[in-house]
PDB file of C-alpha atoms in Angstrom:
ATOM      1  CA  MET A   1       0.000   0.000   0.000  1.00  0.00           C
ATOM      2  CA  PRO A   2       1.399   3.456  -0.873  1.00  0.00           C
ATOM      3  CA  THR A   3       2.287   5.514   2.110  1.00  0.00           C
ATOM      4  CA  SER A   4       2.442   9.226   2.741  1.00  0.00           C
ATOM      5  CA  PRO A   5       5.908  10.789   2.564  1.00  0.00           C
ATOM      6  CA  SER A   6       7.859  11.329   5.736  1.00  0.00           C
ATOM      7  CA  ARG A   7       7.509  14.761   7.300  1.00  0.00           C
ATOM      8  CA  GLN A   8      10.781  16.099   8.678  1.00  0.00           C
ATOM      9  CA  SER A   9      11.450  18.732  11.339  1.00  0.00           C
ATOM     10  CA  HIS A  10      14.912  19.830  12.393  1.00  0.00           C
ATOM     11  CA  GLY A  11      16.560  22.046  14.981  1.00  0.00           C
ATOM     12  CA  ARG A  12      17.832  21.612  18.497  1.00  0.00           C
ATOM     13  CA  HIS A  13      16.160  24.696  19.888  1.00  0.00           C
ATOM     14  CA  PRO A  14      12.411  24.522  19.104  1.00  0.00           C
ATOM     15  CA  PHE A  15      10.599  27.775  18.576  1.00  0.00           C
ATOM     16  CA  PHE A  16       7.101  28.918  17.768  1.00  0.00           C
ATOM     17  CA  PRO A  17       7.160  30.129  14.170  1.00  0.00           C
ATOM     18  CA  ALA A  18       5.211  33.203  13.214  1.00  0.00           C
ATOM     19  CA  SER A  19       2.465  32.259  10.782  1.00  0.00           C
ATOM     20  CA  PRO A  20      -1.046  33.257   9.742  1.00  0.00           C
ATOM     21  CA  LEU A  21      -2.238  30.748  12.321  1.00  0.00           C
ATOM     22  CA  SER A  22      -1.076  32.948  15.191  1.00  0.00           C
ATOM     23  CA  VAL A  23      -3.226  35.791  13.870  1.00  0.00           C
ATOM     24  CA  ALA A  24      -6.192  33.549  13.217  1.00  0.00           C
ATOM     25  CA  LEU A  25      -6.018  32.065  16.690  1.00  0.00           C
ATOM     26  CA  GLY A  26      -6.649  35.492  18.139  1.00  0.00           C
ATOM     27  CA  LEU A  27     -10.009  35.577  16.387  1.00  0.00           C
ATOM     28  CA  ALA A  28     -11.340  32.464  18.085  1.00  0.00           C
ATOM     29  CA  THR A  29     -12.584  32.320  21.674  1.00  0.00           C
ATOM     30  CA  LEU A  30     -12.280  28.732  22.863  1.00  0.00           C
ATOM     31  CA  THR A  31     -14.582  27.584  25.630  1.00  0.00           C
ATOM     32  CA  LEU A  32     -15.705  24.295  27.084  1.00  0.00           C
ATOM     33  CA  ALA A  33     -19.269  23.289  26.269  1.00  0.00           C
ATOM     34  CA  THR A  34     -20.304  24.325  29.784  1.00  0.00           C
ATOM     35  CA  PRO A  35     -22.143  27.371  31.168  1.00  0.00           C
ATOM     36  CA  ALA A  36     -21.352  30.771  29.681  1.00  0.00           C
ATOM     37  CA  LEU A  37     -19.351  31.843  32.705  1.00  0.00           C
ATOM     38  CA  ALA A  38     -16.876  28.962  32.391  1.00  0.00           C
ATOM     39  CA  ALA A  39     -13.249  29.979  31.833  1.00  0.00           C
ATOM     40  CA  PRO A  40     -11.860  29.624  28.298  1.00  0.00           C
ATOM     41  CA  LEU A  41     -10.352  26.185  27.814  1.00  0.00           C
ATOM     42  CA  PRO A  42      -6.753  27.383  27.240  1.00  0.00           C
ATOM     43  CA  GLU A  43      -6.905  29.361  30.477  1.00  0.00           C
ATOM     44  CA  THR A  44      -8.244  26.347  32.365  1.00  0.00           C
ATOM     45  CA  LEU A  45      -5.480  24.115  31.001  1.00  0.00           C
ATOM     46  CA  GLU A  46      -2.817  26.678  31.904  1.00  0.00           C
ATOM     47  CA  GLN A  47      -4.090  26.869  35.479  1.00  0.00           C
ATOM     48  CA  LEU A  48      -4.065  23.087  35.800  1.00  0.00           C
ATOM     49  CA  ALA A  49      -0.618  22.616  34.217  1.00  0.00           C
ATOM     50  CA  PRO A  50       1.478  25.727  34.937  1.00  0.00           C
ATOM     51  CA  GLU A  51       4.678  23.905  33.920  1.00  0.00           C
ATOM     52  CA  ALA A  52       3.388  23.346  30.377  1.00  0.00           C
ATOM     53  CA  SER A  53       3.816  25.838  27.539  1.00  0.00           C
ATOM     54  CA  PRO A  54       0.740  28.115  27.323  1.00  0.00           C
ATOM     55  CA  LYS A  55       1.113  28.215  23.543  1.00  0.00           C
ATOM     56  CA  VAL A  56       1.064  24.421  23.264  1.00  0.00           C
ATOM     57  CA  LEU A  57      -2.003  24.233  25.509  1.00  0.00           C
ATOM     58  CA  GLU A  58      -3.701  26.896  23.400  1.00  0.00           C
ATOM     59  CA  LEU A  59      -3.094  24.883  20.238  1.00  0.00           C
ATOM     60  CA  ALA A  60      -4.326  21.698  21.923  1.00  0.00           C
ATOM     61  CA  ALA A  61      -7.492  23.492  22.993  1.00  0.00           C
ATOM     62  CA  GLN A  62      -7.920  24.813  19.457  1.00  0.00           C
ATOM     63  CA  ALA A  63      -7.696  21.325  17.966  1.00  0.00           C
ATOM     64  CA  LEU A  64     -10.067  19.842  20.537  1.00  0.00           C
ATOM     65  CA  ALA A  65     -12.637  22.614  20.054  1.00  0.00           C
ATOM     66  CA  CYS A  66     -12.631  21.729  16.367  1.00  0.00           C
ATOM     67  CA  ALA A  67     -12.851  17.951  16.801  1.00  0.00           C
ATOM     68  CA  ASP A  68     -15.098  17.523  19.825  1.00  0.00           C
ATOM     69  CA  PRO A  69     -16.017  20.407  22.157  1.00  0.00           C
ATOM     70  CA  ASP A  70     -17.769  17.931  24.477  1.00  0.00           C
ATOM     71  CA  ALA A  71     -14.724  15.697  25.026  1.00  0.00           C
ATOM     72  CA  GLU A  72     -14.202  14.580  28.620  1.00  0.00           C
ATOM     73  CA  ARG A  73     -10.447  13.944  28.603  1.00  0.00           C
ATOM     74  CA  LEU A  74      -7.458  15.386  26.768  1.00  0.00           C
ATOM     75  CA  ALA A  75      -3.789  14.354  26.742  1.00  0.00           C
ATOM     76  CA  VAL A  76      -1.139  16.791  25.510  1.00  0.00           C
ATOM     77  CA  ILE A  77       2.440  15.891  24.522  1.00  0.00           C
ATOM     78  CA  ASP A  78       5.025  18.621  23.922  1.00  0.00           C
ATOM     79  CA  PHE A  79       7.739  16.998  21.805  1.00  0.00           C
ATOM     80  CA  SER A  80       9.659  20.278  21.668  1.00  0.00           C
ATOM     81  CA  ARG A  81      10.919  19.530  25.197  1.00  0.00           C
ATOM     82  CA  SER A  82      13.800  17.310  26.189  1.00  0.00           C
ATOM     83  CA  ALA A  83      12.782  13.680  26.594  1.00  0.00           C
ATOM     84  CA  ASN A  84      14.285  13.902  30.074  1.00  0.00           C
ATOM     85  CA  GLU A  85      11.539  16.322  31.147  1.00  0.00           C
ATOM     86  CA  LYS A  86       7.920  15.574  31.928  1.00  0.00           C
ATOM     87  CA  ARG A  87       6.111  16.524  28.754  1.00  0.00           C
ATOM     88  CA  LEU A  88       2.807  14.623  28.881  1.00  0.00           C
ATOM     89  CA  TRP A  89      -0.253  16.041  30.638  1.00  0.00           C
ATOM     90  CA  VAL A  90      -3.648  14.328  30.963  1.00  0.00           C
ATOM     91  CA  PHE A  91      -6.638  16.513  31.795  1.00  0.00           C
ATOM     92  CA  ASP A  92     -10.100  15.655  33.088  1.00  0.00           C
ATOM     93  CA  LEU A  93     -12.020  18.432  31.356  1.00  0.00           C
ATOM     94  CA  GLU A  94     -15.330  17.825  33.102  1.00  0.00           C
ATOM     95  CA  ALA A  95     -13.872  17.940  36.610  1.00  0.00           C
ATOM     96  CA  GLU A  96     -11.201  20.478  35.606  1.00  0.00           C
ATOM     97  CA  ARG A  97      -8.419  18.354  37.079  1.00  0.00           C
ATOM     98  CA  LEU A  98      -4.896  17.446  36.029  1.00  0.00           C
ATOM     99  CA  LEU A  99      -4.768  13.663  36.242  1.00  0.00           C
ATOM    100  CA  PHE A 100      -1.180  12.951  35.139  1.00  0.00           C
ATOM    101  CA  GLU A 101       2.063  14.802  34.402  1.00  0.00           C
ATOM    102  CA  GLU A 102       4.568  12.258  33.109  1.00  0.00           C
ATOM    103  CA  LEU A 103       7.605  11.383  31.049  1.00  0.00           C
ATOM    104  CA  VAL A 104       6.795  10.079  27.566  1.00  0.00           C
ATOM    105  CA  SER A 105       9.033   8.595  24.875  1.00  0.00           C
ATOM    106  CA  HIS A 106       9.450   9.471  21.234  1.00  0.00           C
ATOM    107  CA  GLY A 107      10.499   7.118  18.451  1.00  0.00           C
ATOM    108  CA  GLN A 108      14.032   5.915  17.750  1.00  0.00           C
ATOM    109  CA  GLY A 109      13.885   7.573  14.339  1.00  0.00           C
ATOM    110  CA  THR A 110      12.683  10.851  15.795  1.00  0.00           C
ATOM    111  CA  GLY A 111      15.812  11.716  17.759  1.00  0.00           C
ATOM    112  CA  GLU A 112      17.788  10.975  20.895  1.00  0.00           C
ATOM    113  CA  GLU A 113      17.215  13.273  23.865  1.00  0.00           C
ATOM    114  CA  TYR A 114      15.608  15.867  21.594  1.00  0.00           C
ATOM    115  CA  ALA A 115      13.024  15.154  18.909  1.00  0.00           C
ATOM    116  CA  ARG A 116      14.159  16.003  15.398  1.00  0.00           C
ATOM    117  CA  SER A 117      11.982  14.296  12.775  1.00  0.00           C
ATOM    118  CA  PHE A 118       8.403  13.077  12.560  1.00  0.00           C
ATOM    119  CA  SER A 119       6.691  10.766  10.133  1.00  0.00           C
ATOM    120  CA  ASN A 120       3.463   9.059   9.124  1.00  0.00           C
ATOM    121  CA  THR A 121       5.372   6.311   7.330  1.00  0.00           C
ATOM    122  CA  PRO A 122       5.263   2.639   8.405  1.00  0.00           C
ATOM    123  CA  ASP A 123       8.570   1.186   9.651  1.00  0.00           C
ATOM    124  CA  SER A 124      10.092   4.658  10.101  1.00  0.00           C
ATOM    125  CA  HIS A 125      10.198   4.207  13.902  1.00  0.00           C
ATOM    126  CA  GLN A 126       9.305   7.881  14.105  1.00  0.00           C
ATOM    127  CA  SER A 127       6.652   9.604  16.173  1.00  0.00           C
ATOM    128  CA  SER A 128       3.729  11.412  14.565  1.00  0.00           C
ATOM    129  CA  LEU A 129       2.285  14.818  15.343  1.00  0.00           C
ATOM    130  CA  GLY A 130      -1.244  16.138  15.497  1.00  0.00           C
ATOM    131  CA  LEU A 131      -4.586  15.135  16.949  1.00  0.00           C
ATOM    132  CA  PHE A 132      -5.449  11.524  17.743  1.00  0.00           C
ATOM    133  CA  ARG A 133      -8.667   9.934  18.979  1.00  0.00           C
ATOM    134  CA  THR A 134      -8.243   7.138  21.498  1.00  0.00           C
ATOM    135  CA  LYS A 135      -9.817   3.736  20.932  1.00  0.00           C
ATOM    136  CA  ASN A 136      -9.896   0.604  23.084  1.00  0.00           C
ATOM    137  CA  SER A 137      -7.327  -0.762  25.505  1.00  0.00           C
ATOM    138  CA  TYR A 138      -5.899  -4.261  25.068  1.00  0.00           C
ATOM    139  CA  HIS A 139      -3.081  -6.568  26.195  1.00  0.00           C
ATOM    140  CA  GLY A 140      -0.422  -6.919  23.493  1.00  0.00           C
ATOM    141  CA  SER A 141       3.295  -7.473  23.019  1.00  0.00           C
ATOM    142  CA  ASN A 142       4.014  -4.327  25.049  1.00  0.00           C
ATOM    143  CA  GLY A 143       1.556  -5.217  27.795  1.00  0.00           C
ATOM    144  CA  TYR A 144      -1.464  -3.080  28.552  1.00  0.00           C
ATOM    145  CA  SER A 145      -1.853  -0.685  25.603  1.00  0.00           C
ATOM    146  CA  LEU A 146      -4.185   1.899  24.113  1.00  0.00           C
ATOM    147  CA  ARG A 147      -4.970   2.053  20.405  1.00  0.00           C
ATOM    148  CA  LEU A 148      -4.798   5.466  18.753  1.00  0.00           C
ATOM    149  CA  GLU A 149      -6.590   6.714  15.651  1.00  0.00           C
ATOM    150  CA  GLY A 150      -4.741   9.485  13.815  1.00  0.00           C
ATOM    151  CA  LEU A 151      -7.176  12.122  12.583  1.00  0.00           C
ATOM    152  CA  GLU A 152      -4.913  14.211  10.334  1.00  0.00           C
ATOM    153  CA  PRO A 153      -4.449  13.024   6.710  1.00  0.00           C
ATOM    154  CA  GLY A 154      -0.811  12.696   5.735  1.00  0.00           C
ATOM    155  CA  ILE A 155       0.308  13.586   9.247  1.00  0.00           C
ATOM    156  CA  ASN A 156      -0.819  10.750  11.527  1.00  0.00           C
ATOM    157  CA  ASP A 157      -3.677   8.909   9.799  1.00  0.00           C
ATOM    158  CA  LEU A 158      -1.600   5.723   9.424  1.00  0.00           C
ATOM    159  CA  ALA A 159      -1.116   5.454  13.202  1.00  0.00           C
ATOM    160  CA  TYR A 160      -3.520   2.532  13.521  1.00  0.00           C
ATOM    161  CA  GLU A 161      -1.890   0.692  10.611  1.00  0.00           C
ATOM    162  CA  ARG A 162       1.553   1.374  12.111  1.00  0.00           C
ATOM    163  CA  ALA A 163       0.415   0.043  15.513  1.00  0.00           C
ATOM    164  CA  ILE A 164       1.248   3.376  17.157  1.00  0.00           C
ATOM    165  CA  VAL A 165      -0.207   2.850  20.623  1.00  0.00           C
ATOM    166  CA  MET A 166       0.271   4.160  24.126  1.00  0.00           C
ATOM    167  CA  HIS A 167       1.865   1.586  26.439  1.00  0.00           C
ATOM    168  CA  GLY A 168       4.055   1.301  29.504  1.00  0.00           C
ATOM    169  CA  ALA A 169       7.812   0.731  29.288  1.00  0.00           C
ATOM    170  CA  ASP A 170      10.644   0.251  31.790  1.00  0.00           C
ATOM    171  CA  TYR A 171      12.872   2.530  29.689  1.00  0.00           C
ATOM    172  CA  VAL A 172      10.560   5.465  30.478  1.00  0.00           C
ATOM    173  CA  SER A 173      11.825   6.263  33.959  1.00  0.00           C
ATOM    174  CA  GLU A 174      14.127   8.495  35.972  1.00  0.00           C
ATOM    175  CA  ASP A 175      16.342   5.453  36.634  1.00  0.00           C
ATOM    176  CA  PHE A 176      16.851   4.916  32.898  1.00  0.00           C
ATOM    177  CA  ILE A 177      17.724   8.592  32.420  1.00  0.00           C
ATOM    178  CA  GLU A 178      20.251   8.429  35.266  1.00  0.00           C
ATOM    179  CA  ALA A 179      21.891   5.323  33.830  1.00  0.00           C
ATOM    180  CA  ASN A 180      21.895   6.358  30.160  1.00  0.00           C
ATOM    181  CA  GLY A 181      21.814  10.142  30.072  1.00  0.00           C
ATOM    182  CA  ARG A 182      18.452  10.234  28.305  1.00  0.00           C
ATOM    183  CA  LEU A 183      15.062   8.572  28.253  1.00  0.00           C
ATOM    184  CA  GLY A 184      14.617   5.363  26.300  1.00  0.00           C
ATOM    185  CA  ARG A 185      12.947   5.425  22.890  1.00  0.00           C
ATOM    186  CA  SER A 186      10.145   3.431  21.288  1.00  0.00           C
ATOM    187  CA  TRP A 187       9.385   2.467  17.689  1.00  0.00           C
ATOM    188  CA  GLY A 188       7.162   5.526  17.399  1.00  0.00           C
ATOM    189  CA  CYS A 189       4.747   4.879  20.254  1.00  0.00           C
ATOM    190  CA  PRO A 190       4.183   7.383  23.078  1.00  0.00           C
ATOM    191  CA  ALA A 191       5.391   5.024  25.815  1.00  0.00           C
ATOM    192  CA  VAL A 192       4.806   6.072  29.430  1.00  0.00           C
ATOM    193  CA  PRO A 193       6.223   4.931  32.791  1.00  0.00           C
ATOM    194  CA  ALA A 194       5.245   1.329  33.486  1.00  0.00           C
ATOM    195  CA  ASP A 195       3.976   2.077  36.979  1.00  0.00           C
ATOM    196  CA  VAL A 196       1.322   4.517  35.754  1.00  0.00           C
ATOM    197  CA  ALA A 197       0.482   2.932  32.408  1.00  0.00           C
ATOM    198  CA  LYS A 198      -2.737   1.201  33.462  1.00  0.00           C
ATOM    199  CA  PRO A 199      -4.466   4.079  35.283  1.00  0.00           C
ATOM    200  CA  LEU A 200      -3.269   6.557  32.663  1.00  0.00           C
ATOM    201  CA  ILE A 201      -4.556   4.417  29.774  1.00  0.00           C
ATOM    202  CA  ASP A 202      -7.831   3.758  31.596  1.00  0.00           C
ATOM    203  CA  SER A 203      -8.343   7.502  31.958  1.00  0.00           C
ATOM    204  CA  LEU A 204      -8.014   8.024  28.205  1.00  0.00           C
ATOM    205  CA  GLU A 205      -9.605   5.042  26.481  1.00  0.00           C
ATOM    206  CA  ASP A 206     -12.733   5.120  24.311  1.00  0.00           C
ATOM    207  CA  GLU A 207     -13.180   8.287  22.268  1.00  0.00           C
ATOM    208  CA  GLN A 208     -10.953  10.723  24.142  1.00  0.00           C
ATOM    209  CA  TYR A 209      -8.138  12.775  22.580  1.00  0.00           C
ATOM    210  CA  LEU A 210      -4.355  13.072  22.413  1.00  0.00           C
ATOM    211  CA  PHE A 211      -2.596  16.103  20.930  1.00  0.00           C
ATOM    212  CA  ALA A 212       1.105  15.788  20.032  1.00  0.00           C
ATOM    213  CA  TYR A 213       2.988  19.042  19.387  1.00  0.00           C
ATOM    214  CA  TYR A 214       6.253  20.066  17.756  1.00  0.00           C
ATOM    215  CA  PRO A 215       6.900  23.397  15.961  1.00  0.00           C
ATOM    216  CA  ASP A 216       6.638  21.922  12.478  1.00  0.00           C
ATOM    217  CA  GLN A 217       5.743  24.935  10.310  1.00  0.00           C
ATOM    218  CA  GLU A 218       4.052  22.923   7.563  1.00  0.00           C
ATOM    219  CA  TRP A 219       1.826  21.017   9.976  1.00  0.00           C
ATOM    220  CA  LEU A 220       0.948  24.151  11.975  1.00  0.00           C
ATOM    221  CA  GLU A 221      -0.163  25.958   8.823  1.00  0.00           C
ATOM    222  CA  SER A 222      -1.982  23.054   7.164  1.00  0.00           C
ATOM    223  CA  SER A 223      -3.746  21.250  10.031  1.00  0.00           C
ATOM    224  CA  ASN A 224      -7.510  21.369   9.620  1.00  0.00           C
ATOM    225  CA  TYR A 225      -7.918  21.007  13.371  1.00  0.00           C
ATOM    226  CA  LEU A 226      -5.879  24.138  14.032  1.00  0.00           C
ATOM    227  CA  ALA A 227      -7.745  26.163  11.418  1.00  0.00           C
ATOM    228  CA  CYS A 228     -11.440  25.382  11.745  1.00  0.00           C
ATOM    229  CA  GLN A 229     -12.277  27.559  14.766  1.00  0.00           C
ATOM    230  CA  ALA A 230     -10.355  30.472  13.316  1.00  0.00           C
ATOM    231  CA  ALA A 231     -12.084  29.980   9.976  1.00  0.00           C
ATOM    232  CA  GLN A 232     -15.444  29.987  11.721  1.00  0.00           C
ATOM    233  CA  ALA A 233     -14.571  33.209  13.555  1.00  0.00           C
ATOM    234  CA  ILE A 234     -13.523  34.826  10.268  1.00  0.00           C
ATOM    235  CA  ARG A 235     -16.817  33.766   8.627  1.00  0.00           C
ATOM    236  CA  GLU A 236     -18.812  35.129  11.557  1.00  0.00           C
ATOM    237  CA  ALA A 237     -16.935  38.436  11.402  1.00  0.00           C
ATOM    238  CA  SER A 238     -17.585  38.623   7.656  1.00  0.00           C
ATOM    239  CA  ASP A 239     -21.291  37.872   8.158  1.00  0.00           C
ATOM    240  CA  SER A 240     -21.449  40.575  10.819  1.00  0.00           C
ATOM    241  CA  ASP A 241     -19.902  43.113   8.438  1.00  0.00           C
ATOM    242  CA  GLU A 242     -22.376  42.166   5.704  1.00  0.00           C
ATOM    243  CA  ARG A 243     -25.306  42.606   8.102  1.00  0.00           C
ATOM    244  CA  ALA A 244     -23.998  46.015   9.154  1.00  0.00           C
ATOM    245  CA  VAL A 245     -23.787  47.132   5.519  1.00  0.00           C
ATOM    246  CA  ALA A 246     -27.308  45.860   4.855  1.00  0.00           C
ATOM    247  CA  MET A 247     -28.678  47.674   7.899  1.00  0.00           C
ATOM    248  CA  GLN A 248     -27.082  50.927   6.760  1.00  0.00           C
ATOM    249  CA  SER A 249     -28.602  50.591   3.299  1.00  0.00           C
ATOM    250  CA  ASP A 250     -32.155  50.025   4.600  1.00  0.00           C
ATOM    251  CA  GLY A 251     -32.130  52.644   7.323  1.00  0.00           C
ATOM    252  CA  GLY A 252     -30.700  50.516  10.099  1.00  0.00           C
ATOM    253  CA  HIS A 253     -33.455  47.876  10.306  1.00  0.00           C
ATOM    254  CA  GLU A 254     -32.862  44.134  10.396  1.00  0.00           C
ATOM    255  CA  GLY A 255     -35.300  41.262   9.923  1.00  0.00           C
ATOM    256  CA  ASP A 256     -39.014  42.058   9.851  1.00  0.00           C
ATOM    257  CA  SER A 257     -38.807  45.247  11.974  1.00  0.00           C
TER     258      SER A 257
END
């Protein structure tokens, strides 16, 4: 079966590139599907995970608002951080709680301590970026695992075919870092510490979401999940302008008044 080409990202010092997305994001107000007085979702996430990058949390909230505003749980991975740092956060959105803040691996083909390259290609042993929907848990060759469905064409939509799953691993631990100078690496799976794998996976299974970030300019500018709320805001602003023009032309009346 033909596969999508590998997507590469390089650079030791990740940065947030300026792009039209940053302007568009300012047009969209992201909120949970809860009462009108609820705090915007990015603000809620920032309060729950102050150690995480606010920009990454904002993008995760943007993608989730596009895919499923009523989602109950969200996991966020920031692959721009060193693998030796905690860079996975799991949020209970309904209860507004941070459930987990953990180490998480990237693929052998993605880099050593720092992530470098990402891919949607089978057998690349590279991690994938973007928004994933979680499926069922199961017991496999890596023990208790969670299947992931990649939602972004050409970016991560072969995740299921590639058997990219969340699972526990002994090489994801502070002891491994101390002995080897860096966290262990997977074949592309977001592996988590073995001692928290089961409760973490249980918190995310069955139609919840995982957002994996790295400052890949092409992905940031092309992702449908990072654009749809901004596009909606732009359409609404345009509609508002058209209504204002129409009201001026008919004496300021709207509808049947």
